[in-house]
PDB file of C-alpha atoms in Angstrom:
ATOM      1  CA  MET A   1       0.097   0.145   0.167  1.00  0.00           C
ATOM      2  CA  TYR A   2       1.080   3.481  -0.777  1.00  0.00           C
ATOM      3  CA  VAL A   3       2.102   5.474   2.567  1.00  0.00           C
ATOM      4  CA  GLY A   4       3.227   8.998   1.990  1.00  0.00           C
ATOM      5  CA  ARG A   5       4.069  11.823   4.509  1.00  0.00           C
ATOM      6  CA  PHE A   6       4.328  15.853   5.196  1.00  0.00           C
ATOM      7  CA  ALA A   7       7.320  16.573   7.551  1.00  0.00           C
ATOM      8  CA  PRO A   8       7.614  19.895   8.036  1.00  0.00           C
ATOM      9  CA  SER A   9       9.922  21.724  10.832  1.00  0.00           C
ATOM     10  CA  PRO A  10       8.509  23.517  13.221  1.00  0.00           C
ATOM     11  CA  THR A  11      10.594  26.663  13.038  1.00  0.00           C
ATOM     12  CA  GLY A  12       7.543  29.235  12.063  1.00  0.00           C
ATOM     13  CA  PRO A  13       4.371  29.196  10.095  1.00  0.00           C
ATOM     14  CA  LEU A  14       4.112  27.220   6.981  1.00  0.00           C
ATOM     15  CA  HIS A  15       4.752  29.364   3.980  1.00  0.00           C
ATOM     16  CA  PHE A  16       3.649  29.218   0.381  1.00  0.00           C
ATOM     17  CA  GLY A  17       6.851  26.961  -0.706  1.00  0.00           C
ATOM     18  CA  SER A  18       5.623  24.427   2.083  1.00  0.00           C
ATOM     19  CA  LEU A  19       1.775  24.521   1.079  1.00  0.00           C
ATOM     20  CA  VAL A  20       3.643  23.460  -2.450  1.00  0.00           C
ATOM     21  CA  ALA A  21       5.008  20.064  -0.690  1.00  0.00           C
ATOM     22  CA  ALA A  22       1.953  19.474   1.272  1.00  0.00           C
ATOM     23  CA  VAL A  23      -0.423  19.922  -1.865  1.00  0.00           C
ATOM     24  CA  ALA A  24       2.346  17.461  -4.241  1.00  0.00           C
ATOM     25  CA  SER A  25       2.782  14.584  -1.520  1.00  0.00           C
ATOM     26  CA  PHE A  26      -1.378  14.576  -0.452  1.00  0.00           C
ATOM     27  CA  CYS A  27      -2.571  14.810  -3.897  1.00  0.00           C
ATOM     28  CA  GLU A  28      -0.169  11.827  -5.338  1.00  0.00           C
ATOM     29  CA  ALA A  29      -0.664   9.779  -2.074  1.00  0.00           C
ATOM     30  CA  LYS A  30      -4.890  10.713  -2.146  1.00  0.00           C
ATOM     31  CA  ALA A  31      -4.624   9.720  -6.374  1.00  0.00           C
ATOM     32  CA  LYS A  32      -3.027   6.106  -5.424  1.00  0.00           C
ATOM     33  CA  GLN A  33      -5.948   5.632  -2.763  1.00  0.00           C
ATOM     34  CA  GLY A  34      -3.186   5.398  -0.093  1.00  0.00           C
ATOM     35  CA  LYS A  35      -2.354   7.177   3.135  1.00  0.00           C
ATOM     36  CA  TRP A  36      -0.580  10.641   3.932  1.00  0.00           C
ATOM     37  CA  LEU A  37       0.836  11.368   7.012  1.00  0.00           C
ATOM     38  CA  VAL A  38       2.223  14.436   9.026  1.00  0.00           C
ATOM     39  CA  ARG A  39       5.012  14.223  11.143  1.00  0.00           C
ATOM     40  CA  MET A  40       6.878  17.444  13.128  1.00  0.00           C
ATOM     41  CA  GLU A  41      10.472  17.553  12.442  1.00  0.00           C
ATOM     42  CA  ASP A  42      11.064  19.220  16.021  1.00  0.00           C
ATOM     43  CA  LEU A  43      14.567  17.614  16.649  1.00  0.00           C
ATOM     44  CA  ASP A  44      16.247  20.767  16.289  1.00  0.00           C
ATOM     45  CA  LYS A  45      15.120  22.476  19.616  1.00  0.00           C
ATOM     46  CA  PRO A  46      17.059  25.324  19.560  1.00  0.00           C
ATOM     47  CA  ARG A  47      15.540  26.820  15.933  1.00  0.00           C
ATOM     48  CA  GLU A  48      11.815  25.515  17.065  1.00  0.00           C
ATOM     49  CA  ILE A  49       9.477  28.270  17.256  1.00  0.00           C
ATOM     50  CA  LYS A  50       7.286  27.963  20.392  1.00  0.00           C
ATOM     51  CA  GLY A  51       3.776  27.601  19.200  1.00  0.00           C
ATOM     52  CA  ALA A  52       4.499  26.854  15.789  1.00  0.00           C
ATOM     53  CA  ALA A  53       3.614  22.989  15.222  1.00  0.00           C
ATOM     54  CA  ASP A  54       0.465  23.689  16.631  1.00  0.00           C
ATOM     55  CA  THR A  55       0.068  26.740  13.798  1.00  0.00           C
ATOM     56  CA  ILE A  56       0.971  24.275  11.264  1.00  0.00           C
ATOM     57  CA  LEU A  57      -1.473  21.786  12.055  1.00  0.00           C
ATOM     58  CA  HIS A  58      -4.358  24.459  12.368  1.00  0.00           C
ATOM     59  CA  GLN A  59      -3.108  26.023   8.696  1.00  0.00           C
ATOM     60  CA  LEU A  60      -2.940  22.446   7.108  1.00  0.00           C
ATOM     61  CA  GLU A  61      -7.120  21.775   8.724  1.00  0.00           C
ATOM     62  CA  ALA A  62      -8.152  25.515   7.393  1.00  0.00           C
ATOM     63  CA  PHE A  63      -6.598  23.813   3.589  1.00  0.00           C
ATOM     64  CA  GLY A  64      -8.890  21.041   3.973  1.00  0.00           C
ATOM     65  CA  PHE A  65      -5.474  18.853   4.573  1.00  0.00           C
ATOM     66  CA  GLU A  66      -6.625  15.671   6.456  1.00  0.00           C
ATOM     67  CA  TRP A  67      -4.013  13.269   7.885  1.00  0.00           C
ATOM     68  CA  ASP A  68      -4.525   9.271   8.408  1.00  0.00           C
ATOM     69  CA  ASP A  69      -2.788   8.485  11.852  1.00  0.00           C
ATOM     70  CA  THR A  70      -1.720  10.095  14.794  1.00  0.00           C
ATOM     71  CA  VAL A  71       1.006  13.148  14.637  1.00  0.00           C
ATOM     72  CA  VAL A  72       4.261  12.194  15.107  1.00  0.00           C
ATOM     73  CA  TYR A  73       6.797  14.309  17.045  1.00  0.00           C
ATOM     74  CA  GLN A  74      10.609  13.737  16.383  1.00  0.00           C
ATOM     75  CA  SER A  75      11.371  15.337  19.846  1.00  0.00           C
ATOM     76  CA  GLN A  76       9.513  12.517  21.189  1.00  0.00           C
ATOM     77  CA  ARG A  77      11.545   9.372  19.188  1.00  0.00           C
ATOM     78  CA  SER A  78      15.250   9.522  20.501  1.00  0.00           C
ATOM     79  CA  ALA A  79      15.178   6.045  21.796  1.00  0.00           C
ATOM     80  CA  LEU A  80      14.465   4.943  18.076  1.00  0.00           C
ATOM     81  CA  TYR A  81      17.603   7.265  17.149  1.00  0.00           C
ATOM     82  CA  ALA A  82      19.423   5.930  19.639  1.00  0.00           C
ATOM     83  CA  ASP A  83      18.761   2.293  19.005  1.00  0.00           C
ATOM     84  CA  ALA A  84      19.591   2.734  15.032  1.00  0.00           C
ATOM     85  CA  LEU A  85      23.205   4.467  16.427  1.00  0.00           C
ATOM     86  CA  ASN A  86      23.435   1.781  17.966  1.00  0.00           C
ATOM     87  CA  GLN A  87      22.918  -0.835  15.351  1.00  0.00           C
ATOM     88  CA  LEU A  88      25.694   1.157  12.991  1.00  0.00           C
ATOM     89  CA  ASN A  89      28.137   1.287  16.163  1.00  0.00           C
ATOM     90  CA  SER A  90      28.009  -2.552  16.591  1.00  0.00           C
ATOM     91  CA  LYS A  91      29.004  -2.948  12.616  1.00  0.00           C
ATOM     92  CA  GLN A  92      31.636  -0.425  12.936  1.00  0.00           C
ATOM     93  CA  LEU A  93      30.260   1.690  10.734  1.00  0.00           C
ATOM     94  CA  ILE A  94      30.366   5.073  12.848  1.00  0.00           C
ATOM     95  CA  TYR A  95      32.808   7.110  14.993  1.00  0.00           C
ATOM     96  CA  GLN A  96      33.457   9.600  17.480  1.00  0.00           C
ATOM     97  CA  CYS A  97      34.770  13.008  16.712  1.00  0.00           C
ATOM     98  CA  THR A  98      35.614  15.820  18.732  1.00  0.00           C
ATOM     99  CA  CYS A  99      36.664  18.002  16.262  1.00  0.00           C
ATOM    100  CA  THR A 100      36.106  21.573  16.243  1.00  0.00           C
ATOM    101  CA  ARG A 101      34.677  23.617  13.427  1.00  0.00           C
ATOM    102  CA  LYS A 102      37.671  25.690  13.413  1.00  0.00           C
ATOM    103  CA  GLU A 103      39.730  23.088  13.813  1.00  0.00           C
ATOM    104  CA  ILE A 104      37.950  21.282  10.682  1.00  0.00           C
ATOM    105  CA  ALA A 105      38.235  24.394   8.696  1.00  0.00           C
ATOM    106  CA  ASP A 106      42.021  24.700   9.456  1.00  0.00           C
ATOM    107  CA  SER A 107      42.565  20.856   8.194  1.00  0.00           C
ATOM    108  CA  CYS A 108      40.288  20.723   5.347  1.00  0.00           C
ATOM    109  CA  THR A 109      41.366  20.826   1.808  1.00  0.00           C
ATOM    110  CA  THR A 110      38.681  19.545  -0.161  1.00  0.00           C
ATOM    111  CA  PHE A 111      35.129  20.665  -0.462  1.00  0.00           C
ATOM    112  CA  GLY A 112      31.870  19.376  -1.407  1.00  0.00           C
ATOM    113  CA  ILE A 113      27.906  19.968  -2.052  1.00  0.00           C
ATOM    114  CA  ASP A 114      27.837  21.269   1.671  1.00  0.00           C
ATOM    115  CA  GLY A 115      31.171  23.155   1.849  1.00  0.00           C
ATOM    116  CA  ARG A 116      33.710  21.316   3.838  1.00  0.00           C
ATOM    117  CA  ILE A 117      34.190  17.907   3.325  1.00  0.00           C
ATOM    118  CA  TYR A 118      35.597  16.330   7.102  1.00  0.00           C
ATOM    119  CA  PRO A 119      38.833  15.092   6.214  1.00  0.00           C
ATOM    120  CA  LYS A 120      38.432  11.515   8.769  1.00  0.00           C
ATOM    121  CA  ILE A 121      40.767  13.283  11.435  1.00  0.00           C
ATOM    122  CA  CYS A 122      39.110  11.215  14.176  1.00  0.00           C
ATOM    123  CA  LEU A 123      38.874   8.011  12.321  1.00  0.00           C
ATOM    124  CA  HIS A 124      42.309   7.927  12.432  1.00  0.00           C
ATOM    125  CA  HIS A 125      43.659   9.737  15.473  1.00  0.00           C
ATOM    126  CA  PRO A 126      42.657   9.608  19.018  1.00  0.00           C
ATOM    127  CA  ILE A 127      39.824  11.779  20.037  1.00  0.00           C
ATOM    128  CA  LYS A 128      40.299  14.580  22.802  1.00  0.00           C
ATOM    129  CA  PRO A 129      39.135  13.831  26.530  1.00  0.00           C
ATOM    130  CA  ASN A 130      36.828  15.703  28.226  1.00  0.00           C
ATOM    131  CA  THR A 131      34.819  17.110  24.992  1.00  0.00           C
ATOM    132  CA  ALA A 132      32.237  16.870  23.613  1.00  0.00           C
ATOM    133  CA  ILE A 133      31.276  14.133  21.245  1.00  0.00           C
ATOM    134  CA  ALA A 134      29.636  13.568  18.045  1.00  0.00           C
ATOM    135  CA  TRP A 135      29.365  10.770  15.724  1.00  0.00           C
ATOM    136  CA  ARG A 136      29.918  10.029  11.927  1.00  0.00           C
ATOM    137  CA  ILE A 137      28.892   7.596   9.571  1.00  0.00           C
ATOM    138  CA  LYS A 138      31.992   6.478   7.373  1.00  0.00           C
ATOM    139  CA  THR A 139      31.681   6.901   3.855  1.00  0.00           C
ATOM    140  CA  ASP A 140      33.646   5.589   0.788  1.00  0.00           C
ATOM    141  CA  ASN A 141      33.700   6.506  -2.685  1.00  0.00           C
ATOM    142  CA  SER A 142      30.958   4.070  -4.079  1.00  0.00           C
ATOM    143  CA  ALA A 143      28.444   5.798  -5.853  1.00  0.00           C
ATOM    144  CA  VAL A 144      24.730   5.678  -4.947  1.00  0.00           C
ATOM    145  CA  SER A 145      22.251   6.423  -7.435  1.00  0.00           C
ATOM    146  CA  PHE A 146      17.924   6.426  -7.704  1.00  0.00           C
ATOM    147  CA  HIS A 147      15.356   7.591 -10.377  1.00  0.00           C
ATOM    148  CA  ASP A 148      13.738  10.494  -8.802  1.00  0.00           C
ATOM    149  CA  ASP A 149      10.254  10.484  -9.923  1.00  0.00           C
ATOM    150  CA  ILE A 150      10.300  14.172 -11.296  1.00  0.00           C
ATOM    151  CA  GLN A 151      14.031  14.550 -11.481  1.00  0.00           C
ATOM    152  CA  GLN A 152      15.181  11.537 -13.411  1.00  0.00           C
ATOM    153  CA  LEU A 153      18.483   9.850 -12.559  1.00  0.00           C
ATOM    154  CA  VAL A 154      20.736  11.351  -9.781  1.00  0.00           C
ATOM    155  CA  GLN A 155      24.062   9.840  -8.818  1.00  0.00           C
ATOM    156  CA  GLN A 156      26.015  10.669  -6.415  1.00  0.00           C
ATOM    157  CA  ASN A 157      29.650   9.830  -4.588  1.00  0.00           C
ATOM    158  CA  ILE A 158      29.029  10.450  -1.050  1.00  0.00           C
ATOM    159  CA  GLY A 159      32.841  10.316   0.468  1.00  0.00           C
ATOM    160  CA  GLN A 160      33.647  12.541  -2.297  1.00  0.00           C
ATOM    161  CA  ASP A 161      30.356  14.611  -2.544  1.00  0.00           C
ATOM    162  CA  VAL A 162      29.584  14.928   1.224  1.00  0.00           C
ATOM    163  CA  GLY A 163      32.026  12.866   3.416  1.00  0.00           C
ATOM    164  CA  ASP A 164      31.587  11.333   6.701  1.00  0.00           C
ATOM    165  CA  PHE A 165      28.953  13.019   7.944  1.00  0.00           C
ATOM    166  CA  ILE A 166      27.149  13.268  11.353  1.00  0.00           C
ATOM    167  CA  LEU A 167      24.329  11.619  12.893  1.00  0.00           C
ATOM    168  CA  LYS A 168      24.615  12.600  16.682  1.00  0.00           C
ATOM    169  CA  ARG A 169      25.564  16.580  17.441  1.00  0.00           C
ATOM    170  CA  ALA A 170      27.960  17.073  19.930  1.00  0.00           C
ATOM    171  CA  ASP A 171      25.160  19.461  21.645  1.00  0.00           C
ATOM    172  CA  GLY A 172      23.421  15.857  22.019  1.00  0.00           C
ATOM    173  CA  LEU A 173      20.621  16.011  19.664  1.00  0.00           C
ATOM    174  CA  PHE A 174      20.425  13.823  16.822  1.00  0.00           C
ATOM    175  CA  ALA A 175      20.913  14.616  13.382  1.00  0.00           C
ATOM    176  CA  TYR A 176      18.096  14.787  10.549  1.00  0.00           C
ATOM    177  CA  GLN A 177      19.864  12.844   8.281  1.00  0.00           C
ATOM    178  CA  LEU A 178      19.597   9.797  11.001  1.00  0.00           C
ATOM    179  CA  ALA A 179      16.201  10.585  12.278  1.00  0.00           C
ATOM    180  CA  VAL A 180      14.393  10.997   8.820  1.00  0.00           C
ATOM    181  CA  VAL A 181      15.633   7.817   7.728  1.00  0.00           C
ATOM    182  CA  VAL A 182      14.492   5.918  11.346  1.00  0.00           C
ATOM    183  CA  ASP A 183      11.368   7.480  11.014  1.00  0.00           C
ATOM    184  CA  ASP A 184      10.536   6.671   7.462  1.00  0.00           C
ATOM    185  CA  ALA A 185      11.129   3.010   7.928  1.00  0.00           C
ATOM    186  CA  ALA A 186       9.238   2.884  11.592  1.00  0.00           C
ATOM    187  CA  GLN A 187       5.976   4.454   9.906  1.00  0.00           C
ATOM    188  CA  GLY A 188       6.550   2.497   6.863  1.00  0.00           C
ATOM    189  CA  ILE A 189       6.940   5.144   4.086  1.00  0.00           C
ATOM    190  CA  THR A 190       6.889   3.497   1.252  1.00  0.00           C
ATOM    191  CA  HIS A 191       6.916   6.994  -1.114  1.00  0.00           C
ATOM    192  CA  ILE A 192       8.202  10.471  -0.534  1.00  0.00           C
ATOM    193  CA  VAL A 193       7.106  13.552  -2.426  1.00  0.00           C
ATOM    194  CA  ARG A 194       8.718  16.707  -0.908  1.00  0.00           C
ATOM    195  CA  GLY A 195      10.817  20.214  -2.262  1.00  0.00           C
ATOM    196  CA  ALA A 196      14.114  19.512  -4.221  1.00  0.00           C
ATOM    197  CA  ASP A 197      16.131  21.476  -1.757  1.00  0.00           C
ATOM    198  CA  LEU A 198      16.364  18.324  -0.336  1.00  0.00           C
ATOM    199  CA  LEU A 199      17.465  16.361  -3.264  1.00  0.00           C
ATOM    200  CA  ASP A 200      21.039  16.303  -2.148  1.00  0.00           C
ATOM    201  CA  SER A 201      20.634  14.021   1.277  1.00  0.00           C
ATOM    202  CA  THR A 202      18.876  11.543  -0.362  1.00  0.00           C
ATOM    203  CA  PRO A 203      21.684   9.646  -1.285  1.00  0.00           C
ATOM    204  CA  ARG A 204      22.986  10.147   1.839  1.00  0.00           C
ATOM    205  CA  GLN A 205      19.715   8.594   3.435  1.00  0.00           C
ATOM    206  CA  ILE A 206      20.006   5.627   1.150  1.00  0.00           C
ATOM    207  CA  TYR A 207      22.920   4.921   2.243  1.00  0.00           C
ATOM    208  CA  GLN A 208      21.743   4.645   5.927  1.00  0.00           C
ATOM    209  CA  GLN A 209      19.007   2.843   4.919  1.00  0.00           C
ATOM    210  CA  GLN A 210      21.291   0.257   3.316  1.00  0.00           C
ATOM    211  CA  GLN A 211      23.413  -0.245   6.084  1.00  0.00           C
ATOM    212  CA  LEU A 212      20.494  -0.200   8.462  1.00  0.00           C
ATOM    213  CA  GLY A 213      18.563  -3.024   6.496  1.00  0.00           C
ATOM    214  CA  PHE A 214      15.888  -0.599   5.554  1.00  0.00           C
ATOM    215  CA  SER A 215      13.228  -0.723   2.467  1.00  0.00           C
ATOM    216  CA  THR A 216      14.079   2.512   0.140  1.00  0.00           C
ATOM    217  CA  PRO A 217      11.279   4.257  -0.417  1.00  0.00           C
ATOM    218  CA  GLN A 218      10.441   5.749  -4.076  1.00  0.00           C
ATOM    219  CA  TYR A 219      11.297   9.378  -4.026  1.00  0.00           C
ATOM    220  CA  ALA A 220       9.884  12.539  -5.953  1.00  0.00           C
ATOM    221  CA  HIS A 221      11.529  15.797  -5.653  1.00  0.00           C
ATOM    222  CA  VAL A 222       9.439  19.349  -6.265  1.00  0.00           C
ATOM    223  CA  PRO A 223      10.540  22.526  -7.305  1.00  0.00           C
ATOM    224  CA  VAL A 224      10.959  24.784  -4.749  1.00  0.00           C
ATOM    225  CA  ALA A 225       9.171  27.983  -5.035  1.00  0.00           C
ATOM    226  CA  ALA A 226      12.039  30.939  -4.507  1.00  0.00           C
ATOM    227  CA  ASN A 227      12.096  34.691  -4.208  1.00  0.00           C
ATOM    228  CA  ALA A 228      13.147  37.433  -6.712  1.00  0.00           C
ATOM    229  CA  ASN A 229      16.926  36.650  -5.805  1.00  0.00           C
ATOM    230  CA  GLY A 230      16.495  33.178  -6.426  1.00  0.00           C
ATOM    231  CA  GLU A 231      16.380  32.512  -2.476  1.00  0.00           C
ATOM    232  CA  LYS A 232      14.591  29.206  -1.471  1.00  0.00           C
ATOM    233  CA  LEU A 233      11.740  30.707   0.806  1.00  0.00           C
ATOM    234  CA  SER A 234      11.701  30.255   4.450  1.00  0.00           C
ATOM    235  CA  LYS A 235      11.945  32.097   7.243  1.00  0.00           C
ATOM    236  CA  GLN A 236      15.497  33.084   7.317  1.00  0.00           C
ATOM    237  CA  THR A 237      14.328  35.034   3.410  1.00  0.00           C
ATOM    238  CA  LEU A 238      10.952  36.385   5.276  1.00  0.00           C
ATOM    239  CA  ALA A 239       8.462  34.508   3.448  1.00  0.00           C
ATOM    240  CA  LYS A 240       5.306  35.256   4.448  1.00  0.00           C
ATOM    241  CA  PRO A 241       3.161  32.784   6.121  1.00  0.00           C
ATOM    242  CA  ILE A 242       0.346  31.568   4.040  1.00  0.00           C
ATOM    243  CA  ASP A 243      -2.992  33.732   4.783  1.00  0.00           C
ATOM    244  CA  THR A 244      -5.898  30.943   6.161  1.00  0.00           C
ATOM    245  CA  ALA A 245      -8.495  33.541   4.414  1.00  0.00           C
ATOM    246  CA  THR A 246      -7.332  33.109   1.070  1.00  0.00           C
ATOM    247  CA  THR A 247      -7.121  29.009   0.815  1.00  0.00           C
ATOM    248  CA  SER A 248      -8.935  28.770  -2.262  1.00  0.00           C
ATOM    249  CA  GLN A 249      -6.494  30.887  -4.177  1.00  0.00           C
ATOM    250  CA  LEU A 250      -3.483  29.897  -2.375  1.00  0.00           C
ATOM    251  CA  LEU A 251      -4.585  26.529  -3.306  1.00  0.00           C
ATOM    252  CA  TYR A 252      -5.177  27.408  -6.978  1.00  0.00           C
ATOM    253  CA  ASP A 253      -1.429  29.072  -7.137  1.00  0.00           C
ATOM    254  CA  ALA A 254      -0.413  25.825  -5.423  1.00  0.00           C
ATOM    255  CA  LEU A 255      -1.713  23.597  -8.239  1.00  0.00           C
ATOM    256  CA  CYS A 256      -0.809  26.278 -11.153  1.00  0.00           C
ATOM    257  CA  PHE A 257       3.112  25.869  -9.785  1.00  0.00           C
ATOM    258  CA  LEU A 258       2.924  22.445  -9.605  1.00  0.00           C
ATOM    259  CA  GLY A 259       1.836  22.045 -13.538  1.00  0.00           C
ATOM    260  CA  GLN A 260      -1.324  21.328 -13.036  1.00  0.00           C
ATOM    261  CA  GLN A 261      -3.177  23.746 -15.214  1.00  0.00           C
ATOM    262  CA  PRO A 262      -6.544  24.176 -13.194  1.00  0.00           C
ATOM    263  CA  PRO A 263      -9.399  26.122 -15.062  1.00  0.00           C
ATOM    264  CA  ALA A 264      -9.637  29.261 -14.009  1.00  0.00           C
ATOM    265  CA  ILE A 265     -13.334  28.807 -13.887  1.00  0.00           C
ATOM    266  CA  ILE A 266     -12.555  27.240 -10.523  1.00  0.00           C
ATOM    267  CA  LYS A 267      -9.915  29.862  -9.121  1.00  0.00           C
ATOM    268  CA  HIS A 268     -12.474  31.123  -6.273  1.00  0.00           C
ATOM    269  CA  ALA A 269     -14.147  28.035  -6.024  1.00  0.00           C
ATOM    270  CA  PRO A 270     -14.912  26.154  -2.612  1.00  0.00           C
ATOM    271  CA  LEU A 271     -11.956  24.123  -1.364  1.00  0.00           C
ATOM    272  CA  PRO A 272     -13.979  21.175  -1.483  1.00  0.00           C
ATOM    273  CA  THR A 273     -14.373  21.812  -4.987  1.00  0.00           C
ATOM    274  CA  LEU A 274     -10.495  22.637  -5.732  1.00  0.00           C
ATOM    275  CA  TRP A 275      -9.552  19.302  -4.225  1.00  0.00           C
ATOM    276  CA  GLN A 276     -12.396  17.314  -5.902  1.00  0.00           C
ATOM    277  CA  TRP A 277     -10.683  18.845  -9.008  1.00  0.00           C
ATOM    278  CA  ALA A 278      -7.174  18.572  -7.988  1.00  0.00           C
ATOM    279  CA  LEU A 279      -7.567  14.581  -7.141  1.00  0.00           C
ATOM    280  CA  GLU A 280      -9.260  13.949 -10.351  1.00  0.00           C
ATOM    281  CA  HIS A 281      -6.950  15.707 -13.034  1.00  0.00           C
ATOM    282  CA  TRP A 282      -3.436  15.169 -10.459  1.00  0.00           C
ATOM    283  CA  ALA A 283      -0.434  13.986 -12.782  1.00  0.00           C
ATOM    284  CA  MET A 284       2.802  14.015 -11.204  1.00  0.00           C
ATOM    285  CA  SER A 285       4.219  13.941 -14.753  1.00  0.00           C
ATOM    286  CA  ALA A 286       2.975  17.773 -15.424  1.00  0.00           C
ATOM    287  CA  ILE A 287       5.461  18.612 -12.963  1.00  0.00           C
ATOM    288  CA  PRO A 288       8.126  20.814 -14.270  1.00  0.00           C
ATOM    289  CA  GLN A 289      11.539  18.941 -14.144  1.00  0.00           C
ATOM    290  CA  THR A 290      13.648  21.952 -12.305  1.00  0.00           C
ATOM    291  CA  LYS A 291      14.777  22.391  -8.842  1.00  0.00           C
ATOM    292  CA  GLN A 292      13.310  25.797  -8.341  1.00  0.00           C
ATOM    293  CA  ILE A 293      10.976  28.296  -9.967  1.00  0.00           C
ATOM    294  CA  ILE A 294      10.778  32.093  -8.670  1.00  0.00           C
ATOM    295  CA  ILE A 295       7.691  32.928  -7.868  1.00  0.00           C
ATOM    296  CA  ALA A 296       6.218  36.768  -8.016  1.00  0.00           C
ATOM    297  CA  SER A 297       6.363  38.270  -4.408  1.00  0.00           C
TER     298      SER A 297
END
């Protein structure tokens, strides 16, 4: 059975880019007669905005979204992440790291898709005593590839392009890259429809799935909405929260953004009418094969 999900981070209310991802994942799941789950990715407590999780759920309800199970909160699932980390440790696939950012910057000679590539200092030398410890996963130079339903063939050499990335931070928080893999497996997610800003993260998530013996979902990465400066809409770029007083207009705009070409006659129709049209005419193949679309402010 098809099981999809929408997994926002409560660092602020939903904006138009978030709505696009929600609409795409919801429509694809329902068009396939599947389940659609909501997961709150609230691991990074220092970045979380108080009350944002509830605001997001209220926004989704105002737009007519209905999820098929209890909302999951990552902040309540640390035991699952610890178990996965222990599994990797038992296979000698991870190691402790006590390097500071400055030490990495001073010793780094190569750069990848996320910036400096960690030069495996702590893998080959003793860690510093009485120092906060992070955990990194070992990577090699084998390629990870997958077929994305929108972006087509994606390949990445994790060792060369990313390096040994962190699964548990020195401040004790589990990293997104580990948590998302564990949660997708635990919830039985079969298909992931999300923004193309996460496309580069997918190979390292597949790599972990392989090491942990998890199934790999089918992926589809929709274009992200960007402002006139080419910046992804986000709290950092001062994206406006979606207005629940104009739900029909915004849902119509999201469908247009996703290439679905809804008729102008339903632009201001009641939400049920828009949703009925969207689900009856939904076509993943119509979504533009690009990573970013600039929208008017």
